[in-house]
Amino acid sequence: MADETIIDVRDVHKTFISETKRTLWSKLTGRPHVEKRVEVLKGVDLVVHRGETIAILGSSGSGKSTLLRCINKLETIEAGRIYVNGHLIGYEERDGELIAEKASITAQKRTDIGFVFQHFNLFLNKTALGNVMAPLRDVKKLSAAEARNIAVPNLEMVGLADKMENYPSKLSGGQKQRVAIARALAMEPSVMLFDEPTSALDPELVGEVLAVIKKIAQQGTTMVIVTHEMQFARDIADRIVVMDQGVIVEEGPPSRIFTTPEHPKTRALLSRSGILPG
Amino acid sequence: MDFINNTLAVFPALLVAVPVVVQLALGAMLLALVLGLLIALARISSIKILRGVATFYLEVIRGTPLLVQLVYIFFVLPSIGVEIEPVPAGILGLGLNYAAYLSEVFRSAILSVEHGQTEAALSLGYTPSKTLWKVVIPQSFVVSMGPIGNYFIAMIKDTALTSVIAVTEILKTANILNSQTFQTTAIYTAAAILYLIISLPLSRVVVVLERKARASG
Ligand SMILES: Nc1ncnc2c1ncn2[C@@H]1O[C@H](COP(=O)(O)OP(=O)(O)OP(=O)(O)O)[C@@H](O)[C@H]1O
Ligand SMILES: [Mg+2]
């Protein structure tokens, strides 16, 4: 089944509503408080097949992170559907309406989706090994020995065999991100989502993290990577997805996108990155 | 020299009260820790009524003197049929009072754990409540260690207030001795020194705890 669908995002809409704080004055005068609405996703459709590596490109604020966060329900959506491995994420559907599902069910579905954050988000009170073992024990309910047997090879795979007992405060940014990757991978998710995994790193540490991600991609892991590293995207992605202002404007294989982009926004993005002549 | 000898001579009589102080402080601290954590959780909960009740409790406790609260528990509650022995009343009064202050320690410690870690836990399949208990609260305890220690020392000193509700702790014992022997200076000097002997080593412990907490953070 080469074409097995892992992620199916259908016509997803997401609006952020930021409410201004109700002041005493607005209460006294009874003036309704202002709410600001920003539609960040305006109908996004995306299908990811098993084993595929997708890179999402787009200018800042185009909604890349939001899309990724919606896929594992770190954000709510107003309309559309997101399926991962056939499961509707975050909601139950009744008579065509989305109804929020129980938090424990969402949690269960999330174990199938690995997420790597820009700022690593390691558990600061645990060692590298402790970070990788924690969800295996707390979520998968494995014994310490079983968790260890899974955690250790994953840390070795990201090249941290000698740093397992280090706390995050004693790891470099690149090492922290590799621990975070091992922690997500150890749960054996169907898909890995990366949100700008190297953007918070010093330039000299970017390479080691990209190398690990490339290695994972080559093992056939299904993944979606939001990145500003154009060369990297071109190198590892099977498909490039370009977002702009809350919609996907263009997608296709890197060989085409990077040479003959069709959409003006893609062209603008690539020439800004120095890949296409301006 | 007489003064020093007299003061030393009083110590054995006062030491009898130390177990009572230990009992009061440990019992009240345990109550304060548990209740304090519950209040802190209520204050950050999404349920409005819980937040309201917790905030109300906090304001009442912080807005009235501990001495008045102790007196209330011991002398006023019996009028509605609730009679409590002196030591349990002391534990209850101190515990209820310190719970309010500890809840603020816990609340700020819980809020100080980066939101990113919460998101990471959720993304790994932790439920919201598991995230709270397995990721957030253990870390907030580490952050809270120093402040909790300082409140514990303050509480040991505040056990003296329970002398007004008939608890024979150090001060009450000193009062009784004084009414029998009238060695006022020696007796109260010995009492003060005894408090110092208890709290000084504890302050050192707190300093070490705080250093450890900072190192692991
Ligand atoms: N929690 C939030 N509340 C309100 N607005 C938000 C929130 N999160 C994001 N936004 C807005 O949504 C828009 C899209 O944000 P998003 O983070 O998805 O963009 P992005 O494509 O990931 O950008 P970048 O490349 O800078 O990471 C931005 O305009 C941002 O200001
Ligand atoms: Mg982003």
PDB file of N, CA, C and O in Angstrom, chain A residues 211-253:
ATOM      1  N   ALA A 211      20.955  16.591  10.134  1.00  0.00           N
ATOM      2  CA  ALA A 211      21.477  15.260   9.779  1.00  0.00           C
ATOM      3  C   ALA A 211      20.611  14.168  10.406  1.00  0.00           C
ATOM      4  O   ALA A 211      20.313  13.154   9.757  1.00  0.00           O
ATOM      5  N   VAL A 212      20.216  14.385  11.669  1.00  0.00           N
ATOM      6  CA  VAL A 212      19.377  13.392  12.343  1.00  0.00           C
ATOM      7  C   VAL A 212      18.015  13.292  11.653  1.00  0.00           C
ATOM      8  O   VAL A 212      17.497  12.191  11.418  1.00  0.00           O
ATOM      9  N   ILE A 213      17.446  14.447  11.298  1.00  0.00           N
ATOM     10  CA  ILE A 213      16.125  14.429  10.651  1.00  0.00           C
ATOM     11  C   ILE A 213      16.205  13.711   9.305  1.00  0.00           C
ATOM     12  O   ILE A 213      15.331  12.919   8.944  1.00  0.00           O
ATOM     13  N   LYS A 214      17.296  13.948   8.608  1.00  0.00           N
ATOM     14  CA  LYS A 214      17.481  13.306   7.303  1.00  0.00           C
ATOM     15  C   LYS A 214      17.564  11.787   7.463  1.00  0.00           C
ATOM     16  O   LYS A 214      16.952  11.026   6.699  1.00  0.00           O
ATOM     17  N   LYS A 215      18.304  11.391   8.498  1.00  0.00           N
ATOM     18  CA  LYS A 215      18.449   9.965   8.791  1.00  0.00           C
ATOM     19  C   LYS A 215      17.076   9.326   9.054  1.00  0.00           C
ATOM     20  O   LYS A 215      16.772   8.238   8.548  1.00  0.00           O
ATOM     21  N   ILE A 216      16.242  10.036   9.824  1.00  0.00           N
ATOM     22  CA  ILE A 216      14.918   9.499  10.141  1.00  0.00           C
ATOM     23  C   ILE A 216      14.074   9.395   8.875  1.00  0.00           C
ATOM     24  O   ILE A 216      13.353   8.421   8.660  1.00  0.00           O
ATOM     25  N   ALA A 217      14.198  10.417   8.023  1.00  0.00           N
ATOM     26  CA  ALA A 217      13.438  10.416   6.772  1.00  0.00           C
ATOM     27  C   ALA A 217      13.845   9.208   5.922  1.00  0.00           C
ATOM     28  O   ALA A 217      13.010   8.547   5.315  1.00  0.00           O
ATOM     29  N   GLN A 218      15.141   8.934   5.913  1.00  0.00           N
ATOM     30  CA  GLN A 218      15.633   7.831   5.085  1.00  0.00           C
ATOM     31  C   GLN A 218      15.205   6.466   5.616  1.00  0.00           C
ATOM     32  O   GLN A 218      15.218   5.475   4.899  1.00  0.00           O
ATOM     33  N   GLN A 219      14.820   6.437   6.923  1.00  0.00           N
ATOM     34  CA  GLN A 219      14.318   5.177   7.479  1.00  0.00           C
ATOM     35  C   GLN A 219      12.861   4.944   7.097  1.00  0.00           C
ATOM     36  O   GLN A 219      12.240   3.980   7.534  1.00  0.00           O
ATOM     37  N   GLY A 220      12.302   5.908   6.338  1.00  0.00           N
ATOM     38  CA  GLY A 220      10.938   5.711   5.854  1.00  0.00           C
ATOM     39  C   GLY A 220       9.867   6.275   6.765  1.00  0.00           C
ATOM     40  O   GLY A 220       8.683   6.000   6.594  1.00  0.00           O
ATOM     41  N   THR A 221      10.286   7.069   7.774  1.00  0.00           N
ATOM     42  CA  THR A 221       9.300   7.687   8.666  1.00  0.00           C
ATOM     43  C   THR A 221       8.484   8.725   7.897  1.00  0.00           C
ATOM     44  O   THR A 221       9.041   9.497   7.115  1.00  0.00           O
ATOM     45  N   THR A 222       7.192   8.715   8.124  1.00  0.00           N
ATOM     46  CA  THR A 222       6.346   9.747   7.524  1.00  0.00           C
ATOM     47  C   THR A 222       6.570  11.040   8.283  1.00  0.00           C
ATOM     48  O   THR A 222       6.538  11.041   9.511  1.00  0.00           O
ATOM     49  N   MET A 223       6.863  12.122   7.560  1.00  0.00           N
ATOM     50  CA  MET A 223       7.047  13.361   8.313  1.00  0.00           C
ATOM     51  C   MET A 223       6.668  14.628   7.578  1.00  0.00           C
ATOM     52  O   MET A 223       6.693  14.708   6.353  1.00  0.00           O
ATOM     53  N   VAL A 224       6.296  15.622   8.379  1.00  0.00           N
ATOM     54  CA  VAL A 224       5.971  16.942   7.868  1.00  0.00           C
ATOM     55  C   VAL A 224       6.873  17.930   8.596  1.00  0.00           C
ATOM     56  O   VAL A 224       6.913  17.957   9.821  1.00  0.00           O
ATOM     57  N   ILE A 225       7.627  18.710   7.822  1.00  0.00           N
ATOM     58  CA  ILE A 225       8.590  19.626   8.425  1.00  0.00           C
ATOM     59  C   ILE A 225       8.305  21.049   7.974  1.00  0.00           C
ATOM     60  O   ILE A 225       8.263  21.336   6.776  1.00  0.00           O
ATOM     61  N   VAL A 226       8.080  21.917   8.921  1.00  0.00           N
ATOM     62  CA  VAL A 226       8.019  23.336   8.613  1.00  0.00           C
ATOM     63  C   VAL A 226       9.434  23.856   8.763  1.00  0.00           C
ATOM     64  O   VAL A 226      10.080  23.628   9.788  1.00  0.00           O
ATOM     65  N   THR A 227       9.939  24.478   7.754  1.00  0.00           N
ATOM     66  CA  THR A 227      11.334  24.925   7.832  1.00  0.00           C
ATOM     67  C   THR A 227      11.600  26.143   6.962  1.00  0.00           C
ATOM     68  O   THR A 227      10.876  26.422   6.006  1.00  0.00           O
ATOM     69  N   HIS A 228      12.625  26.876   7.356  1.00  0.00           N
ATOM     70  CA  HIS A 228      13.111  27.961   6.510  1.00  0.00           C
ATOM     71  C   HIS A 228      14.414  27.559   5.828  1.00  0.00           C
ATOM     72  O   HIS A 228      15.021  28.360   5.108  1.00  0.00           O
ATOM     73  N   GLU A 229      14.851  26.311   6.089  1.00  0.00           N
ATOM     74  CA  GLU A 229      16.094  25.814   5.475  1.00  0.00           C
ATOM     75  C   GLU A 229      15.769  25.283   4.077  1.00  0.00           C
ATOM     76  O   GLU A 229      15.450  24.113   3.898  1.00  0.00           O
ATOM     77  N   MET A 230      15.873  26.169   3.083  1.00  0.00           N
ATOM     78  CA  MET A 230      15.439  25.819   1.727  1.00  0.00           C
ATOM     79  C   MET A 230      16.228  24.644   1.140  1.00  0.00           C
ATOM     80  O   MET A 230      15.661  23.712   0.564  1.00  0.00           O
ATOM     81  N   GLN A 231      17.548  24.697   1.303  1.00  0.00           N
ATOM     82  CA  GLN A 231      18.379  23.636   0.720  1.00  0.00           C
ATOM     83  C   GLN A 231      18.039  22.282   1.328  1.00  0.00           C
ATOM     84  O   GLN A 231      17.983  21.265   0.642  1.00  0.00           O
ATOM     85  N   PHE A 232      17.808  22.315   2.629  1.00  0.00           N
ATOM     86  CA  PHE A 232      17.468  21.089   3.338  1.00  0.00           C
ATOM     87  C   PHE A 232      16.146  20.525   2.813  1.00  0.00           C
ATOM     88  O   PHE A 232      16.027  19.331   2.525  1.00  0.00           O
ATOM     89  N   ALA A 233      15.167  21.412   2.666  1.00  0.00           N
ATOM     90  CA  ALA A 233      13.856  20.996   2.170  1.00  0.00           C
ATOM     91  C   ALA A 233      14.000  20.366   0.786  1.00  0.00           C
ATOM     92  O   ALA A 233      13.447  19.302   0.484  1.00  0.00           O
ATOM     93  N   ARG A 234      14.778  21.020  -0.032  1.00  0.00           N
ATOM     94  CA  ARG A 234      14.983  20.536  -1.393  1.00  0.00           C
ATOM     95  C   ARG A 234      15.656  19.169  -1.392  1.00  0.00           C
ATOM     96  O   ARG A 234      15.341  18.286  -2.189  1.00  0.00           O
ATOM     97  N   ASP A 235      16.559  19.014  -0.427  1.00  0.00           N
ATOM     98  CA  ASP A 235      17.350  17.800  -0.320  1.00  0.00           C
ATOM     99  C   ASP A 235      16.512  16.597   0.120  1.00  0.00           C
ATOM    100  O   ASP A 235      16.626  15.504  -0.437  1.00  0.00           O
ATOM    101  N   ILE A 236      15.653  16.775   1.142  1.00  0.00           N
ATOM    102  CA  ILE A 236      15.009  15.597   1.709  1.00  0.00           C
ATOM    103  C   ILE A 236      13.524  15.435   1.379  1.00  0.00           C
ATOM    104  O   ILE A 236      12.985  14.348   1.532  1.00  0.00           O
ATOM    105  N   ALA A 237      12.862  16.515   0.953  1.00  0.00           N
ATOM    106  CA  ALA A 237      11.410  16.406   0.811  1.00  0.00           C
ATOM    107  C   ALA A 237      11.013  15.648  -0.451  1.00  0.00           C
ATOM    108  O   ALA A 237      11.657  15.755  -1.484  1.00  0.00           O
ATOM    109  N   ASP A 238       9.955  14.865  -0.326  1.00  0.00           N
ATOM    110  CA  ASP A 238       9.354  14.258  -1.507  1.00  0.00           C
ATOM    111  C   ASP A 238       8.420  15.265  -2.161  1.00  0.00           C
ATOM    112  O   ASP A 238       8.151  15.214  -3.345  1.00  0.00           O
ATOM    113  N   ARG A 239       7.885  16.147  -1.303  1.00  0.00           N
ATOM    114  CA  ARG A 239       6.929  17.132  -1.806  1.00  0.00           C
ATOM    115  C   ARG A 239       7.095  18.412  -1.007  1.00  0.00           C
ATOM    116  O   ARG A 239       7.296  18.376   0.202  1.00  0.00           O
ATOM    117  N   ILE A 240       7.028  19.529  -1.720  1.00  0.00           N
ATOM    118  CA  ILE A 240       7.101  20.840  -1.079  1.00  0.00           C
ATOM    119  C   ILE A 240       5.695  21.428  -1.084  1.00  0.00           C
ATOM    120  O   ILE A 240       4.977  21.358  -2.081  1.00  0.00           O
ATOM    121  N   VAL A 241       5.314  21.980   0.060  1.00  0.00           N
ATOM    122  CA  VAL A 241       4.018  22.644   0.169  1.00  0.00           C
ATOM    123  C   VAL A 241       4.299  24.104   0.510  1.00  0.00           C
ATOM    124  O   VAL A 241       5.040  24.386   1.448  1.00  0.00           O
ATOM    125  N   VAL A 242       3.737  25.010  -0.262  1.00  0.00           N
ATOM    126  CA  VAL A 242       3.982  26.433   0.001  1.00  0.00           C
ATOM    127  C   VAL A 242       2.707  27.078   0.526  1.00  0.00           C
ATOM    128  O   VAL A 242       1.642  26.971  -0.088  1.00  0.00           O
ATOM    129  N   MET A 243       2.826  27.722   1.665  1.00  0.00           N
ATOM    130  CA  MET A 243       1.663  28.389   2.254  1.00  0.00           C
ATOM    131  C   MET A 243       1.827  29.889   2.174  1.00  0.00           C
ATOM    132  O   MET A 243       2.922  30.425   2.242  1.00  0.00           O
ATOM    133  N   ASP A 244       0.694  30.554   2.030  1.00  0.00           N
ATOM    134  CA  ASP A 244       0.703  32.010   2.103  1.00  0.00           C
ATOM    135  C   ASP A 244      -0.644  32.486   2.619  1.00  0.00           C
ATOM    136  O   ASP A 244      -1.690  32.068   2.116  1.00  0.00           O
ATOM    137  N   GLN A 245      -0.613  33.327   3.603  1.00  0.00           N
ATOM    138  CA  GLN A 245      -1.824  33.925   4.181  1.00  0.00           C
ATOM    139  C   GLN A 245      -2.940  32.922   4.422  1.00  0.00           C
ATOM    140  O   GLN A 245      -4.097  33.144   4.056  1.00  0.00           O
ATOM    141  N   GLY A 246      -2.566  31.783   5.023  1.00  0.00           N
ATOM    142  CA  GLY A 246      -3.598  30.856   5.470  1.00  0.00           C
ATOM    143  C   GLY A 246      -4.096  29.870   4.436  1.00  0.00           C
ATOM    144  O   GLY A 246      -5.060  29.160   4.702  1.00  0.00           O
ATOM    145  N   VAL A 247      -3.485  29.852   3.268  1.00  0.00           N
ATOM    146  CA  VAL A 247      -3.858  28.823   2.290  1.00  0.00           C
ATOM    147  C   VAL A 247      -2.603  28.201   1.676  1.00  0.00           C
ATOM    148  O   VAL A 247      -1.526  28.800   1.705  1.00  0.00           O
ATOM    149  N   ILE A 248      -2.773  27.003   1.138  1.00  0.00           N
ATOM    150  CA  ILE A 248      -1.675  26.392   0.393  1.00  0.00           C
ATOM    151  C   ILE A 248      -1.754  26.916  -1.027  1.00  0.00           C
ATOM    152  O   ILE A 248      -2.774  26.763  -1.690  1.00  0.00           O
ATOM    153  N   VAL A 249      -0.701  27.587  -1.460  1.00  0.00           N
ATOM    154  CA  VAL A 249      -0.766  28.200  -2.788  1.00  0.00           C
ATOM    155  C   VAL A 249      -0.186  27.297  -3.863  1.00  0.00           C
ATOM    156  O   VAL A 249      -0.506  27.434  -5.034  1.00  0.00           O
ATOM    157  N   GLU A 250       0.695  26.390  -3.445  1.00  0.00           N
ATOM    158  CA  GLU A 250       1.314  25.542  -4.461  1.00  0.00           C
ATOM    159  C   GLU A 250       1.944  24.338  -3.793  1.00  0.00           C
ATOM    160  O   GLU A 250       2.451  24.427  -2.689  1.00  0.00           O
ATOM    161  N   GLU A 251       1.873  23.191  -4.443  1.00  0.00           N
ATOM    162  CA  GLU A 251       2.641  22.058  -3.953  1.00  0.00           C
ATOM    163  C   GLU A 251       3.143  21.210  -5.098  1.00  0.00           C
ATOM    164  O   GLU A 251       2.579  21.213  -6.190  1.00  0.00           O
ATOM    165  N   GLY A 252       4.242  20.508  -4.843  1.00  0.00           N
ATOM    166  CA  GLY A 252       4.803  19.680  -5.903  1.00  0.00           C
ATOM    167  C   GLY A 252       6.171  19.174  -5.494  1.00  0.00           C
ATOM    168  O   GLY A 252       6.666  19.506  -4.414  1.00  0.00           O
ATOM    169  N   PRO A 253       6.778  18.350  -6.349  1.00  0.00           N
ATOM    170  CA  PRO A 253       8.108  17.826  -6.020  1.00  0.00           C
ATOM    171  C   PRO A 253       9.140  18.956  -6.016  1.00  0.00           C
ATOM    172  O   PRO A 253       8.990  19.925  -6.777  1.00  0.00           O
TER     173      PRO A 253
END
